[in-house]
PDB file of C-alpha atoms in Angstrom:
ATOM      1  CA  UNK R   1     -10.178  -6.825  15.421  1.00 49.00           C
ATOM      2  CA  UNK R   2     -13.086  -7.411  12.883  1.00 49.00           C
ATOM      3  CA  UNK R   3     -15.325  -9.362  15.059  1.00 57.00           C
ATOM      4  CA  UNK R   4     -14.996  -9.806  18.814  1.00 53.00           C
ATOM      5  CA  UNK R   5     -17.974 -12.084  19.162  1.00 57.00           C
ATOM      6  CA  UNK R   6     -19.604 -11.985  22.356  1.00 56.00           C
ATOM      7  CA  UNK R   7     -16.710 -10.937  24.297  1.00 56.00           C
ATOM      8  CA  UNK R   8     -17.994  -7.242  24.583  1.00 54.00           C
ATOM      9  CA  UNK R   9     -21.276  -7.708  26.053  1.00 61.00           C
ATOM     10  CA  UNK R  10     -22.731  -9.052  22.913  1.00 62.00           C
ATOM     11  CA  UNK R  11     -21.729  -6.037  20.937  1.00 72.00           C
ATOM     12  CA  UNK R  12     -18.946  -6.431  18.375  1.00 73.00           C
ATOM     13  CA  UNK R  13     -17.122  -3.449  17.008  1.00 77.00           C
ATOM     14  CA  UNK R  14     -15.114  -3.554  13.757  1.00 86.00           C
ATOM     15  CA  UNK R  15     -11.952  -2.127  14.527  1.00 90.00           C
ATOM     16  CA  UNK R  16     -10.702  -2.209  11.012  1.00 93.00           C
ATOM     17  CA  UNK R  17     -13.409  -0.218   9.684  1.00 94.00           C
ATOM     18  CA  UNK R  18     -12.664   2.209  12.365  1.00 93.00           C
ATOM     19  CA  UNK R  19      -9.161   2.353  11.373  1.00 96.00           C
ATOM     20  CA  UNK R  20     -10.130   2.855   7.878  1.00 96.00           C
ATOM     21  CA  UNK R  21     -12.237   5.761   8.869  1.00 96.00           C
ATOM     22  CA  UNK R  22      -9.183   7.205  10.989  1.00 96.00           C
ATOM     23  CA  UNK R  23      -7.084   6.892   7.642  1.00 97.00           C
ATOM     24  CA  UNK R  24      -9.648   8.680   5.676  1.00 96.00           C
ATOM     25  CA  UNK R  25      -9.525  11.529   8.124  1.00 96.00           C
ATOM     26  CA  UNK R  26      -5.721  11.568   8.334  1.00 96.00           C
ATOM     27  CA  UNK R  27      -5.146  11.336   4.598  1.00 94.00           C
ATOM     28  CA  UNK R  28      -7.555  14.209   3.566  1.00 93.00           C
ATOM     29  CA  UNK R  29      -4.944  16.983   4.542  1.00 93.00           C
ATOM     30  CA  UNK R  30      -1.443  15.331   4.876  1.00 95.00           C
ATOM     31  CA  UNK R  31       1.279  17.268   6.576  1.00 97.00           C
ATOM     32  CA  UNK R  32       4.003  15.994   8.598  1.00 97.00           C
ATOM     33  CA  UNK R  33       1.781  14.948  11.571  1.00 97.00           C
ATOM     34  CA  UNK R  34      -0.979  13.511   9.835  1.00 97.00           C
ATOM     35  CA  UNK R  35       1.468  11.719   7.383  1.00 97.00           C
ATOM     36  CA  UNK R  36       3.182  10.106  10.361  1.00 97.00           C
ATOM     37  CA  UNK R  37      -0.189   9.021  11.868  1.00 97.00           C
ATOM     38  CA  UNK R  38      -1.614   7.573   8.421  1.00 97.00           C
ATOM     39  CA  UNK R  39       1.764   5.662   8.272  1.00 97.00           C
ATOM     40  CA  UNK R  40       1.199   4.221  11.530  1.00 98.00           C
ATOM     41  CA  UNK R  41      -2.493   3.295  10.745  1.00 97.00           C
ATOM     42  CA  UNK R  42      -1.238   1.661   7.484  1.00 97.00           C
ATOM     43  CA  UNK R  43       1.163  -0.237   9.380  1.00 97.00           C
ATOM     44  CA  UNK R  44      -1.542  -1.340  11.612  1.00 97.00           C
ATOM     45  CA  UNK R  45      -3.673  -2.346   8.938  1.00 97.00           C
ATOM     46  CA  UNK R  46      -0.701  -4.387   7.432  1.00 96.00           C
ATOM     47  CA  UNK R  47      -0.234  -6.071  10.723  1.00 96.00           C
ATOM     48  CA  UNK R  48      -3.924  -7.321  10.650  1.00 95.00           C
ATOM     49  CA  UNK R  49      -3.269  -9.115   7.292  1.00 94.00           C
ATOM     50  CA  UNK R  50      -0.279 -11.039   8.518  1.00 89.00           C
ATOM     51  CA  UNK R  51      -0.717 -14.712   8.463  1.00 88.00           C
ATOM     52  CA  UNK R  52      -2.327 -14.068   5.872  1.00 90.00           C
ATOM     53  CA  UNK R  53      -5.648 -13.344   7.401  1.00 92.00           C
ATOM     54  CA  UNK R  54      -7.903 -13.877   4.347  1.00 92.00           C
ATOM     55  CA  UNK R  55     -10.957 -12.710   6.292  1.00 92.00           C
ATOM     56  CA  UNK R  56      -9.274  -9.470   7.132  1.00 94.00           C
ATOM     57  CA  UNK R  57      -8.112  -9.129   3.207  1.00 94.00           C
ATOM     58  CA  UNK R  58     -11.706  -9.565   2.344  1.00 93.00           C
ATOM     59  CA  UNK R  59     -12.943  -7.107   4.678  1.00 94.00           C
ATOM     60  CA  UNK R  60     -10.520  -4.383   3.980  1.00 95.00           C
ATOM     61  CA  UNK R  61     -10.786  -4.708   0.061  1.00 93.00           C
ATOM     62  CA  UNK R  62     -14.632  -3.889   0.749  1.00 93.00           C
ATOM     63  CA  UNK R  63     -13.629  -0.350   2.290  1.00 94.00           C
ATOM     64  CA  UNK R  64     -12.353   2.777   0.448  1.00 93.00           C
ATOM     65  CA  UNK R  65      -8.779   2.159   1.654  1.00 94.00           C
ATOM     66  CA  UNK R  66      -7.591   0.976  -1.859  1.00 92.00           C
ATOM     67  CA  UNK R  67      -8.967   4.530  -3.195  1.00 92.00           C
ATOM     68  CA  UNK R  68      -7.025   6.393  -0.402  1.00 94.00           C
ATOM     69  CA  UNK R  69      -4.022   4.314  -0.884  1.00 91.00           C
ATOM     70  CA  UNK R  70      -4.004   5.162  -4.629  1.00 88.00           C
ATOM     71  CA  UNK R  71      -4.256   8.757  -3.873  1.00 90.00           C
ATOM     72  CA  UNK R  72      -1.349   8.629  -1.430  1.00 92.00           C
ATOM     73  CA  UNK R  73       0.864   6.751  -3.677  1.00 89.00           C
ATOM     74  CA  UNK R  74       0.173   9.112  -6.771  1.00 87.00           C
ATOM     75  CA  UNK R  75      -0.063  12.307  -5.048  1.00 87.00           C
ATOM     76  CA  UNK R  76       2.275  15.185  -4.403  1.00 89.00           C
ATOM     77  CA  UNK R  77       2.632  15.940  -0.760  1.00 93.00           C
ATOM     78  CA  UNK R  78       4.215  19.300  -0.742  1.00 93.00           C
ATOM     79  CA  UNK R  79       3.454  19.719   3.074  1.00 96.00           C
ATOM     80  CA  UNK R  80       5.181  16.538   3.968  1.00 96.00           C
ATOM     81  CA  UNK R  81       9.066  16.145   4.462  1.00 95.00           C
ATOM     82  CA  UNK R  82      10.735  13.832   1.945  1.00 89.00           C
ATOM     83  CA  UNK R  83      11.506  11.305   4.741  1.00 90.00           C
ATOM     84  CA  UNK R  84       7.758  11.424   5.960  1.00 95.00           C
ATOM     85  CA  UNK R  85       6.417  10.914   2.252  1.00 93.00           C
ATOM     86  CA  UNK R  86       8.846   8.186   1.559  1.00 88.00           C
ATOM     87  CA  UNK R  87       7.845   6.280   4.812  1.00 93.00           C
ATOM     88  CA  UNK R  88       3.990   6.881   4.045  1.00 95.00           C
ATOM     89  CA  UNK R  89       4.223   5.891   0.318  1.00 91.00           C
ATOM     90  CA  UNK R  90       6.621   2.724   1.213  1.00 90.00           C
ATOM     91  CA  UNK R  91       3.566   1.893   3.876  1.00 94.00           C
ATOM     92  CA  UNK R  92       1.133   2.053   1.275  1.00 92.00           C
ATOM     93  CA  UNK R  93       2.788  -0.176  -1.028  1.00 89.00           C
ATOM     94  CA  UNK R  94       3.399  -2.608   1.721  1.00 90.00           C
ATOM     95  CA  UNK R  95      -0.236  -2.660   2.789  1.00 93.00           C
ATOM     96  CA  UNK R  96      -1.259  -3.516  -0.877  1.00 89.00           C
ATOM     97  CA  UNK R  97       1.007  -6.238  -1.068  1.00 86.00           C
ATOM     98  CA  UNK R  98      -0.112  -7.517   2.174  1.00 89.00           C
ATOM     99  CA  UNK R  99      -3.837  -7.520   0.739  1.00 89.00           C
ATOM    100  CA  UNK R 100      -2.601  -9.905  -2.131  1.00 84.00           C
ATOM    101  CA  UNK R 101      -0.338 -12.002   0.113  1.00 85.00           C
ATOM    102  CA  UNK R 102      -1.227 -15.904   0.479  1.00 82.00           C
ATOM    103  CA  UNK R 103      -4.115 -15.894  -1.976  1.00 79.00           C
ATOM    104  CA  UNK R 104      -4.836 -19.066  -3.765  1.00 75.00           C
ATOM    105  CA  UNK R 105      -4.583 -18.792  -7.595  1.00 71.00           C
ATOM    106  CA  UNK R 106      -8.085 -20.190  -7.490  1.00 76.00           C
ATOM    107  CA  UNK R 107      -9.425 -16.978  -5.760  1.00 78.00           C
ATOM    108  CA  UNK R 108      -8.001 -13.887  -7.394  1.00 78.00           C
ATOM    109  CA  UNK R 109     -10.971 -11.507  -5.958  1.00 83.00           C
ATOM    110  CA  UNK R 110      -8.534  -9.594  -3.734  1.00 85.00           C
ATOM    111  CA  UNK R 111      -5.710  -9.158  -6.343  1.00 80.00           C
ATOM    112  CA  UNK R 112      -8.417  -7.922  -8.853  1.00 80.00           C
ATOM    113  CA  UNK R 113      -9.815  -5.348  -6.676  1.00 85.00           C
ATOM    114  CA  UNK R 114      -6.155  -4.092  -5.820  1.00 83.00           C
ATOM    115  CA  UNK R 115      -5.117  -4.193  -9.569  1.00 78.00           C
ATOM    116  CA  UNK R 116      -8.562  -2.356 -10.487  1.00 80.00           C
ATOM    117  CA  UNK R 117      -7.972   0.301  -7.814  1.00 84.00           C
ATOM    118  CA  UNK R 118      -3.927   0.939  -8.780  1.00 80.00           C
ATOM    119  CA  UNK R 119      -3.040   3.502 -11.032  1.00 80.00           C
ATOM    120  CA  UNK R 120      -0.201   2.213 -13.237  1.00 76.00           C
ATOM    121  CA  UNK R 121       0.732   6.008 -13.791  1.00 79.00           C
ATOM    122  CA  UNK R 122       1.096   6.424  -9.887  1.00 82.00           C
ATOM    123  CA  UNK R 123       3.254   3.323  -9.628  1.00 79.00           C
ATOM    124  CA  UNK R 124       5.198   4.553 -12.463  1.00 78.00           C
ATOM    125  CA  UNK R 125       5.956   8.002 -11.032  1.00 82.00           C
ATOM    126  CA  UNK R 126       6.714   6.158  -7.753  1.00 82.00           C
ATOM    127  CA  UNK R 127       9.161   3.948  -9.297  1.00 81.00           C
ATOM    128  CA  UNK R 128      10.997   6.932 -11.205  1.00 82.00           C
ATOM    129  CA  UNK R 129      11.159   8.755  -7.779  1.00 83.00           C
ATOM    130  CA  UNK R 130      12.738   5.749  -6.188  1.00 84.00           C
ATOM    131  CA  UNK R 131      15.154   5.391  -9.062  1.00 80.00           C
ATOM    132  CA  UNK R 132      16.102   9.125  -8.809  1.00 82.00           C
ATOM    133  CA  UNK R 133      16.428   8.933  -4.954  1.00 81.00           C
ATOM    134  CA  UNK R 134      18.563   5.803  -4.814  1.00 78.00           C
ATOM    135  CA  UNK R 135      21.202   8.017  -6.754  1.00 77.00           C
ATOM    136  CA  UNK R 136      21.373  10.611  -4.179  1.00 83.00           C
ATOM    137  CA  UNK R 137      20.436   8.380  -1.157  1.00 80.00           C
ATOM    138  CA  UNK R 138      23.322   8.882   1.398  1.00 82.00           C
ATOM    139  CA  UNK R 139      22.648   6.199   3.826  1.00 86.00           C
ATOM    140  CA  UNK R 140      22.750   2.151   3.045  1.00 87.00           C
ATOM    141  CA  UNK R 141      19.663   1.948   5.190  1.00 88.00           C
ATOM    142  CA  UNK R 142      17.786   4.470   2.745  1.00 84.00           C
ATOM    143  CA  UNK R 143      19.046   2.827  -0.422  1.00 82.00           C
ATOM    144  CA  UNK R 144      18.049  -0.585   1.151  1.00 86.00           C
ATOM    145  CA  UNK R 145      14.600   0.954   1.977  1.00 84.00           C
ATOM    146  CA  UNK R 146      14.290   2.043  -1.454  1.00 84.00           C
ATOM    147  CA  UNK R 147      15.210  -0.951  -3.239  1.00 84.00           C
ATOM    148  CA  UNK R 148      12.534  -2.823  -0.821  1.00 85.00           C
ATOM    149  CA  UNK R 149       9.800  -0.448  -1.992  1.00 83.00           C
ATOM    150  CA  UNK R 150      10.734  -0.827  -5.706  1.00 84.00           C
ATOM    151  CA  UNK R 151      10.602  -4.771  -5.193  1.00 83.00           C
ATOM    152  CA  UNK R 152       7.162  -4.058  -3.473  1.00 82.00           C
ATOM    153  CA  UNK R 153       5.867  -2.336  -6.388  1.00 81.00           C
ATOM    154  CA  UNK R 154       7.084  -4.802  -9.001  1.00 78.00           C
ATOM    155  CA  UNK R 155       5.152  -7.496  -7.052  1.00 76.00           C
ATOM    156  CA  UNK R 156       1.972  -5.333  -7.236  1.00 73.00           C
ATOM    157  CA  UNK R 157       2.627  -5.178 -11.183  1.00 70.00           C
ATOM    158  CA  UNK R 158       3.184  -8.902 -11.357  1.00 70.00           C
ATOM    159  CA  UNK R 159      -0.041  -9.436  -9.361  1.00 65.00           C
ATOM    160  CA  UNK R 160      -1.747  -7.443 -12.220  1.00 61.00           C
ATOM    161  CA  UNK R 161      -0.598 -10.205 -14.537  1.00 61.00           C
ATOM    162  CA  UNK R 162      -1.943 -13.417 -12.747  1.00 55.00           C
ATOM    163  CA  UNK R 163      -1.526 -15.665 -15.572  1.00 58.00           C
ATOM    164  CA  UNK R 164       2.190 -14.628 -15.701  1.00 53.00           C
ATOM    165  CA  UNK R 165       4.118 -12.232 -17.793  1.00 47.00           C
ATOM    166  CA  UNK R 166       4.912 -12.811 -21.548  1.00 50.00           C
ATOM    167  CA  UNK R 167       7.715 -11.035 -23.460  1.00 44.00           C
ATOM    168  CA  UNK R 168       5.148  -8.020 -24.228  1.00 48.00           C
ATOM    169  CA  UNK R 169       4.550  -7.571 -20.460  1.00 44.00           C
ATOM    170  CA  UNK R 170       8.141  -7.642 -19.667  1.00 45.00           C
ATOM    171  CA  UNK R 171       8.872  -5.155 -22.503  1.00 43.00           C
ATOM    172  CA  UNK R 172       5.991  -3.168 -21.055  1.00 46.00           C
ATOM    173  CA  UNK R 173       7.304  -3.148 -17.478  1.00 46.00           C
ATOM    174  CA  UNK R 174      10.857  -2.244 -18.640  1.00 45.00           C
ATOM    175  CA  UNK R 175       9.218   0.616 -20.668  1.00 46.00           C
ATOM    176  CA  UNK R 176       7.018   1.731 -17.322  1.00 45.00           C
ATOM    177  CA  UNK R 177      10.378   1.873 -15.527  1.00 45.00           C
ATOM    178  CA  UNK R 178      12.627   3.762 -17.971  1.00 43.00           C
ATOM    179  CA  UNK R 179      10.028   6.047 -19.768  1.00 40.00           C
TER     180      UNK R 179
END
């Protein structure tokens, strides 16, 4: 998607950049329609990272999609239904984890870019919201989805500590979740 080579009459179109531009537009004013579309676009970007595809990871981390994701995760979305809001924020978290997936410990450039872009406050608020929703979630599927998202957030927090977690980090992560 990033480079079609000579397949299109010598002209390549970077579809990853085009999808990111579309995410920019849809994420500016989120309502139920644009939230669903933004979720689909983030899911598409996540699919381009599968493998993992380091070239796509490197390309996407150079766009402003990290900034957009941070706004989505940390933002209040009053015009978006609870279901669509959850799906959008979960897609954002999964996308961020996919960016970091499979990277060598010798090459932390992508993880560092993701960590630099993250708002720990936004992740904390999202974890607190997940914990609150788990208590009232009526379906097993929703509880499972919330648990998966909480796990994904913890993976991002762990990625912020590439040298591992020490006791102080664990205490900080615990405080982050219960504060």
